[in-house]
Structures are given as structure tokens and as C-alpha cells.
Amino acid sequence: MGFFFTLNGIAMGQTTVVMTESAVRAGLRGVLDVAERSGITEIMAAAPVVVGMTREMRQHWRLLPALEHAICGGAQLPDSAAKQFRRRFLHLDLCMVSTSSTVSSL
């Protein structure tokens, strides 16, 4: 799934943000710092990252104003986590991708 979205972004001429090793070592906080500085509009994340973004938002009140879409794939995101995410990020579309042919918007 990640390969498809990356390839699609390149084909559409979108800017791709590549994480440095130091940002990756910083964990989720590093990812959110890069997202904030880069003004990303779309992020692909596994369910644990979406849950982590909700927790990080509660602690540090990051707004990520440019972010428009969060695409969640891999493990199923629990309904309670999706609802918390939507309360924290009112301006975002949260999309669940369960297989390469199934997409749903929450």
C-alpha cells in the first residue's frame, strides 16, 4: 500500500517528505515535527501511529494546519480511536484502507 501511494504521488508531481535518521529516532514526535515544518497535506500511517498522533496531540497540542488527509492502513483502527482522532483533528479526513481495493472514509 505504501509503495502505491508513494508511486502515485511521484506520478502526480507531489512533493514527498523523506524522514532523516534523527527524525526517525525521535519517534512520533520527530514525525510530527517534520510534518509541521514541511506543511504536509497527506500522511499515511499505520493504526498505532494514528493512536499515537491522538495522544501526542493531547500532550503537545500540535495543530498540523496544512494536513488534510490521514490515510490509515495495516491493522484495523478501533472505533474509539477513530472517534478520538476525529475530535482532535476536526479539519482532517481520516481514511481507512483495508485492502488495495477497499477504501472507506470515517
Short mmCIF file of N, CA and C in Angstrom, two decimals:
data_model
loop_
_atom_site.label_atom_id
_atom_site.label_comp_id
_atom_site.label_asym_id
_atom_site.label_seq_id
_atom_site.Cartn_x
_atom_site.Cartn_y
_atom_site.Cartn_z
N MET A 1 0.82 -1.18 0.00
CA MET A 1 0.00 0.00 0.00
C MET A 1 0.87 1.26 0.00
N GLY A 2 1.89 1.31 0.86
CA GLY A 2 2.77 2.47 0.91
C GLY A 2 3.47 2.71 -0.41
N PHE A 3 3.88 1.63 -1.07
CA PHE A 3 4.55 1.75 -2.37
C PHE A 3 3.61 2.39 -3.38
N PHE A 4 2.34 1.96 -3.40
CA PHE A 4 1.37 2.52 -4.33
C PHE A 4 1.20 4.02 -4.12
N PHE A 5 0.99 4.43 -2.86
CA PHE A 5 0.78 5.84 -2.59
C PHE A 5 2.02 6.68 -2.91
N THR A 6 3.20 6.14 -2.64
CA THR A 6 4.43 6.86 -2.97
C THR A 6 4.57 7.00 -4.47
N LEU A 7 4.37 5.93 -5.20
CA LEU A 7 4.47 5.96 -6.65
C LEU A 7 3.42 6.89 -7.25
N ASN A 8 2.22 6.84 -6.72
CA ASN A 8 1.14 7.71 -7.18
C ASN A 8 1.51 9.18 -6.96
N GLY A 9 2.06 9.50 -5.80
CA GLY A 9 2.47 10.87 -5.51
C GLY A 9 3.54 11.37 -6.47
N ILE A 10 4.50 10.51 -6.77
CA ILE A 10 5.56 10.87 -7.72
C ILE A 10 4.96 11.10 -9.10
N ALA A 11 4.07 10.21 -9.52
CA ALA A 11 3.43 10.34 -10.84
C ALA A 11 2.61 11.62 -10.95
N MET A 12 2.04 12.06 -9.82
CA MET A 12 1.21 13.27 -9.83
C MET A 12 2.04 14.53 -9.57
N GLY A 13 3.35 14.37 -9.39
CA GLY A 13 4.21 15.52 -9.18
C GLY A 13 4.11 16.12 -7.79
N GLN A 14 3.69 15.34 -6.81
CA GLN A 14 3.58 15.84 -5.44
C GLN A 14 4.95 15.83 -4.77
N THR A 15 5.12 16.73 -3.83
CA THR A 15 6.35 16.76 -3.05
C THR A 15 6.30 15.63 -2.02
N THR A 16 7.39 14.91 -1.89
CA THR A 16 7.48 13.83 -0.92
C THR A 16 8.49 14.22 0.15
N VAL A 17 8.10 14.10 1.40
CA VAL A 17 8.99 14.41 2.51
C VAL A 17 9.66 13.12 2.94
N VAL A 18 10.98 13.12 2.96
CA VAL A 18 11.74 11.94 3.37
C VAL A 18 12.29 12.23 4.77
N MET A 19 12.04 11.32 5.68
CA MET A 19 12.47 11.49 7.06
C MET A 19 13.96 11.20 7.20
N THR A 20 14.67 12.06 7.92
CA THR A 20 16.07 11.80 8.22
C THR A 20 16.16 10.80 9.37
N GLU A 21 17.33 10.24 9.54
CA GLU A 21 17.52 9.25 10.60
C GLU A 21 17.27 9.85 11.98
N SER A 22 17.69 11.10 12.18
CA SER A 22 17.49 11.72 13.50
C SER A 22 16.01 11.93 13.80
N ALA A 23 15.21 12.28 12.79
CA ALA A 23 13.76 12.45 12.99
C ALA A 23 13.11 11.11 13.30
N VAL A 24 13.56 10.07 12.62
CA VAL A 24 13.01 8.73 12.87
C VAL A 24 13.35 8.28 14.28
N ARG A 25 14.58 8.54 14.71
CA ARG A 25 14.98 8.17 16.08
C ARG A 25 14.17 8.92 17.13
N ALA A 26 13.69 10.11 16.78
CA ALA A 26 12.88 10.89 17.73
C ALA A 26 11.47 10.31 17.86
N GLY A 27 11.15 9.32 17.05
CA GLY A 27 9.84 8.66 17.15
C GLY A 27 8.72 9.52 16.60
N LEU A 28 7.55 9.34 17.15
CA LEU A 28 6.37 10.04 16.66
C LEU A 28 6.52 11.54 16.75
N ARG A 29 7.14 12.01 17.82
CA ARG A 29 7.35 13.46 17.96
C ARG A 29 8.19 13.99 16.80
N GLY A 30 9.19 13.22 16.37
CA GLY A 30 10.01 13.61 15.22
C GLY A 30 9.19 13.66 13.94
N VAL A 31 8.31 12.67 13.76
CA VAL A 31 7.44 12.64 12.58
C VAL A 31 6.54 13.87 12.57
N LEU A 32 5.93 14.19 13.71
CA LEU A 32 5.03 15.33 13.78
C LEU A 32 5.76 16.66 13.60
N ASP A 33 7.01 16.75 14.10
CA ASP A 33 7.81 17.96 13.88
C ASP A 33 8.06 18.18 12.40
N VAL A 34 8.46 17.10 11.70
CA VAL A 34 8.71 17.20 10.26
C VAL A 34 7.42 17.55 9.52
N ALA A 35 6.31 16.93 9.91
CA ALA A 35 5.02 17.22 9.27
C ALA A 35 4.64 18.68 9.44
N GLU A 36 4.87 19.22 10.63
CA GLU A 36 4.55 20.61 10.90
C GLU A 36 5.43 21.55 10.09
N ARG A 37 6.75 21.32 10.12
CA ARG A 37 7.69 22.19 9.41
C ARG A 37 7.51 22.13 7.90
N SER A 38 7.17 20.96 7.39
CA SER A 38 7.06 20.77 5.94
C SER A 38 5.70 21.17 5.39
N GLY A 39 4.74 21.33 6.26
CA GLY A 39 3.39 21.69 5.81
C GLY A 39 2.76 20.59 4.98
N ILE A 40 2.94 19.33 5.40
CA ILE A 40 2.39 18.24 4.60
C ILE A 40 0.86 18.28 4.60
N THR A 41 0.27 17.79 3.53
CA THR A 41 -1.19 17.80 3.39
C THR A 41 -1.78 16.40 3.52
N GLU A 42 -0.93 15.37 3.39
CA GLU A 42 -1.42 13.99 3.46
C GLU A 42 -0.38 13.12 4.15
N ILE A 43 -0.85 12.27 5.04
CA ILE A 43 0.06 11.36 5.74
C ILE A 43 -0.51 9.95 5.69
N MET A 44 0.37 9.00 5.44
CA MET A 44 -0.01 7.59 5.51
C MET A 44 0.52 7.04 6.81
N ALA A 45 -0.32 6.36 7.55
CA ALA A 45 0.11 5.88 8.86
C ALA A 45 -0.59 4.57 9.22
N ALA A 46 0.12 3.73 9.93
CA ALA A 46 -0.48 2.51 10.48
C ALA A 46 -1.34 2.90 11.67
N ALA A 47 -2.25 2.01 12.06
CA ALA A 47 -3.17 2.28 13.17
C ALA A 47 -2.46 2.73 14.45
N PRO A 48 -1.35 2.09 14.85
CA PRO A 48 -0.68 2.55 16.08
C PRO A 48 -0.17 3.99 15.98
N VAL A 49 0.20 4.43 14.79
CA VAL A 49 0.67 5.81 14.61
C VAL A 49 -0.51 6.78 14.75
N VAL A 50 -1.67 6.42 14.21
CA VAL A 50 -2.86 7.26 14.35
C VAL A 50 -3.22 7.41 15.82
N VAL A 51 -3.18 6.32 16.57
CA VAL A 51 -3.46 6.37 18.00
C VAL A 51 -2.41 7.25 18.69
N GLY A 52 -1.16 7.09 18.32
CA GLY A 52 -0.08 7.90 18.89
C GLY A 52 -0.22 9.37 18.57
N MET A 53 -0.67 9.70 17.35
CA MET A 53 -0.89 11.10 16.99
C MET A 53 -1.95 11.72 17.89
N THR A 54 -2.98 10.95 18.20
CA THR A 54 -4.05 11.44 19.08
C THR A 54 -3.49 11.72 20.47
N ARG A 55 -2.68 10.83 20.98
CA ARG A 55 -2.07 11.02 22.32
C ARG A 55 -1.10 12.19 22.31
N GLU A 56 -0.27 12.28 21.29
CA GLU A 56 0.70 13.37 21.18
C GLU A 56 -0.01 14.71 21.09
N MET A 57 -1.10 14.73 20.36
CA MET A 57 -1.89 15.96 20.22
C MET A 57 -2.41 16.39 21.59
N ARG A 58 -2.84 15.43 22.39
CA ARG A 58 -3.37 15.75 23.72
C ARG A 58 -2.29 16.37 24.60
N GLN A 59 -1.04 15.90 24.45
CA GLN A 59 0.05 16.37 25.30
C GLN A 59 0.67 17.68 24.81
N HIS A 60 0.78 17.85 23.51
CA HIS A 60 1.54 18.99 22.99
C HIS A 60 0.73 19.92 22.10
N TRP A 61 -0.52 19.62 21.88
CA TRP A 61 -1.45 20.47 21.12
C TRP A 61 -0.91 20.91 19.76
N ARG A 62 -0.37 19.98 19.04
CA ARG A 62 0.04 20.26 17.66
C ARG A 62 -1.21 20.38 16.80
N LEU A 63 -1.22 21.34 15.94
CA LEU A 63 -2.41 21.56 15.12
C LEU A 63 -2.28 21.01 13.71
N LEU A 64 -1.07 20.97 13.16
CA LEU A 64 -0.85 20.50 11.80
C LEU A 64 -1.87 21.13 10.85
N PRO A 65 -1.88 22.46 10.70
CA PRO A 65 -2.92 23.14 9.94
C PRO A 65 -2.97 22.77 8.46
N ALA A 66 -1.85 22.40 7.87
CA ALA A 66 -1.85 22.08 6.44
C ALA A 66 -2.37 20.68 6.15
N LEU A 67 -2.34 19.80 7.15
CA LEU A 67 -2.73 18.41 6.95
C LEU A 67 -4.22 18.31 6.63
N GLU A 68 -4.54 17.62 5.54
CA GLU A 68 -5.92 17.46 5.09
C GLU A 68 -6.42 16.03 5.19
N HIS A 69 -5.52 15.07 4.95
CA HIS A 69 -5.92 13.66 4.88
C HIS A 69 -4.95 12.80 5.69
N ALA A 70 -5.49 11.91 6.48
CA ALA A 70 -4.71 10.88 7.17
C ALA A 70 -5.22 9.55 6.63
N ILE A 71 -4.34 8.81 6.00
CA ILE A 71 -4.71 7.53 5.41
C ILE A 71 -4.14 6.45 6.32
N CYS A 72 -5.01 5.63 6.86
CA CYS A 72 -4.63 4.62 7.83
C CYS A 72 -4.79 3.23 7.21
N GLY A 73 -3.73 2.46 7.25
CA GLY A 73 -3.78 1.11 6.71
C GLY A 73 -3.10 0.14 7.66
N GLY A 74 -3.09 -1.10 7.28
CA GLY A 74 -2.48 -2.12 8.13
C GLY A 74 -3.51 -2.67 9.08
N ALA A 75 -3.21 -2.62 10.36
CA ALA A 75 -4.14 -3.14 11.38
C ALA A 75 -5.41 -2.30 11.43
N GLN A 76 -6.49 -2.93 11.82
CA GLN A 76 -7.77 -2.25 11.94
C GLN A 76 -7.70 -1.21 13.05
N LEU A 77 -8.19 -0.01 12.79
CA LEU A 77 -8.23 1.05 13.80
C LEU A 77 -9.51 0.90 14.61
N PRO A 78 -9.41 0.75 15.93
CA PRO A 78 -10.63 0.63 16.75
C PRO A 78 -11.52 1.87 16.60
N ASP A 79 -12.84 1.66 16.68
CA ASP A 79 -13.78 2.77 16.54
C ASP A 79 -13.50 3.87 17.55
N SER A 80 -13.19 3.50 18.79
CA SER A 80 -12.93 4.52 19.81
C SER A 80 -11.73 5.38 19.45
N ALA A 81 -10.70 4.78 18.87
CA ALA A 81 -9.51 5.53 18.46
C ALA A 81 -9.85 6.46 17.29
N ALA A 82 -10.64 5.98 16.35
CA ALA A 82 -11.05 6.82 15.21
C ALA A 82 -11.86 8.01 15.69
N LYS A 83 -12.76 7.79 16.66
CA LYS A 83 -13.58 8.89 17.19
C LYS A 83 -12.72 9.90 17.92
N GLN A 84 -11.74 9.44 18.71
CA GLN A 84 -10.83 10.36 19.40
C GLN A 84 -10.03 11.17 18.40
N PHE A 85 -9.55 10.50 17.36
CA PHE A 85 -8.77 11.19 16.33
C PHE A 85 -9.60 12.29 15.69
N ARG A 86 -10.84 11.99 15.35
CA ARG A 86 -11.72 12.98 14.72
C ARG A 86 -12.00 14.16 15.64
N ARG A 87 -12.09 13.92 16.95
CA ARG A 87 -12.29 15.02 17.90
C ARG A 87 -11.06 15.91 17.99
N ARG A 88 -9.88 15.32 17.89
CA ARG A 88 -8.63 16.09 18.00
C ARG A 88 -8.29 16.83 16.71
N PHE A 89 -8.58 16.19 15.58
CA PHE A 89 -8.24 16.77 14.28
C PHE A 89 -9.53 17.02 13.51
N LEU A 90 -10.23 18.06 13.86
CA LEU A 90 -11.54 18.35 13.26
C LEU A 90 -11.44 18.65 11.76
N HIS A 91 -10.31 19.15 11.32
CA HIS A 91 -10.14 19.57 9.92
C HIS A 91 -9.65 18.44 9.01
N LEU A 92 -9.48 17.25 9.53
CA LEU A 92 -8.90 16.14 8.75
C LEU A 92 -9.93 15.13 8.29
N ASP A 93 -9.68 14.59 7.10
CA ASP A 93 -10.40 13.40 6.64
C ASP A 93 -9.56 12.20 7.06
N LEU A 94 -10.15 11.29 7.80
CA LEU A 94 -9.48 10.05 8.19
C LEU A 94 -10.00 8.94 7.29
N CYS A 95 -9.11 8.38 6.49
CA CYS A 95 -9.50 7.32 5.55
C CYS A 95 -8.85 6.01 5.98
N MET A 96 -9.66 4.96 6.01
CA MET A 96 -9.17 3.63 6.33
C MET A 96 -9.01 2.84 5.04
N VAL A 97 -7.85 2.21 4.88
CA VAL A 97 -7.59 1.36 3.72
C VAL A 97 -7.36 -0.04 4.25
N SER A 98 -8.28 -0.95 3.96
CA SER A 98 -8.14 -2.29 4.49
C SER A 98 -7.49 -3.25 3.51
N THR A 99 -7.69 -3.04 2.23
CA THR A 99 -7.01 -3.82 1.19
C THR A 99 -6.70 -2.88 0.05
N SER A 100 -6.03 -3.35 -0.96
CA SER A 100 -5.67 -2.49 -2.08
C SER A 100 -6.90 -2.05 -2.88
N SER A 101 -8.05 -2.68 -2.68
CA SER A 101 -9.24 -2.30 -3.45
C SER A 101 -10.36 -1.74 -2.59
N THR A 102 -10.15 -1.61 -1.28
CA THR A 102 -11.21 -1.12 -0.39
C THR A 102 -10.74 0.11 0.36
N VAL A 103 -11.48 1.21 0.26
CA VAL A 103 -11.16 2.44 0.97
C VAL A 103 -12.46 2.95 1.58
N SER A 104 -12.41 3.38 2.84
CA SER A 104 -13.58 3.99 3.44
C SER A 104 -13.16 5.25 4.16
N SER A 105 -14.06 6.20 4.24
CA SER A 105 -13.79 7.47 4.92
C SER A 105 -14.60 7.49 6.20
N LEU A 106 -13.97 7.91 7.29
CA LEU A 106 -14.66 7.99 8.58
C LEU A 106 -15.06 9.42 8.86
#
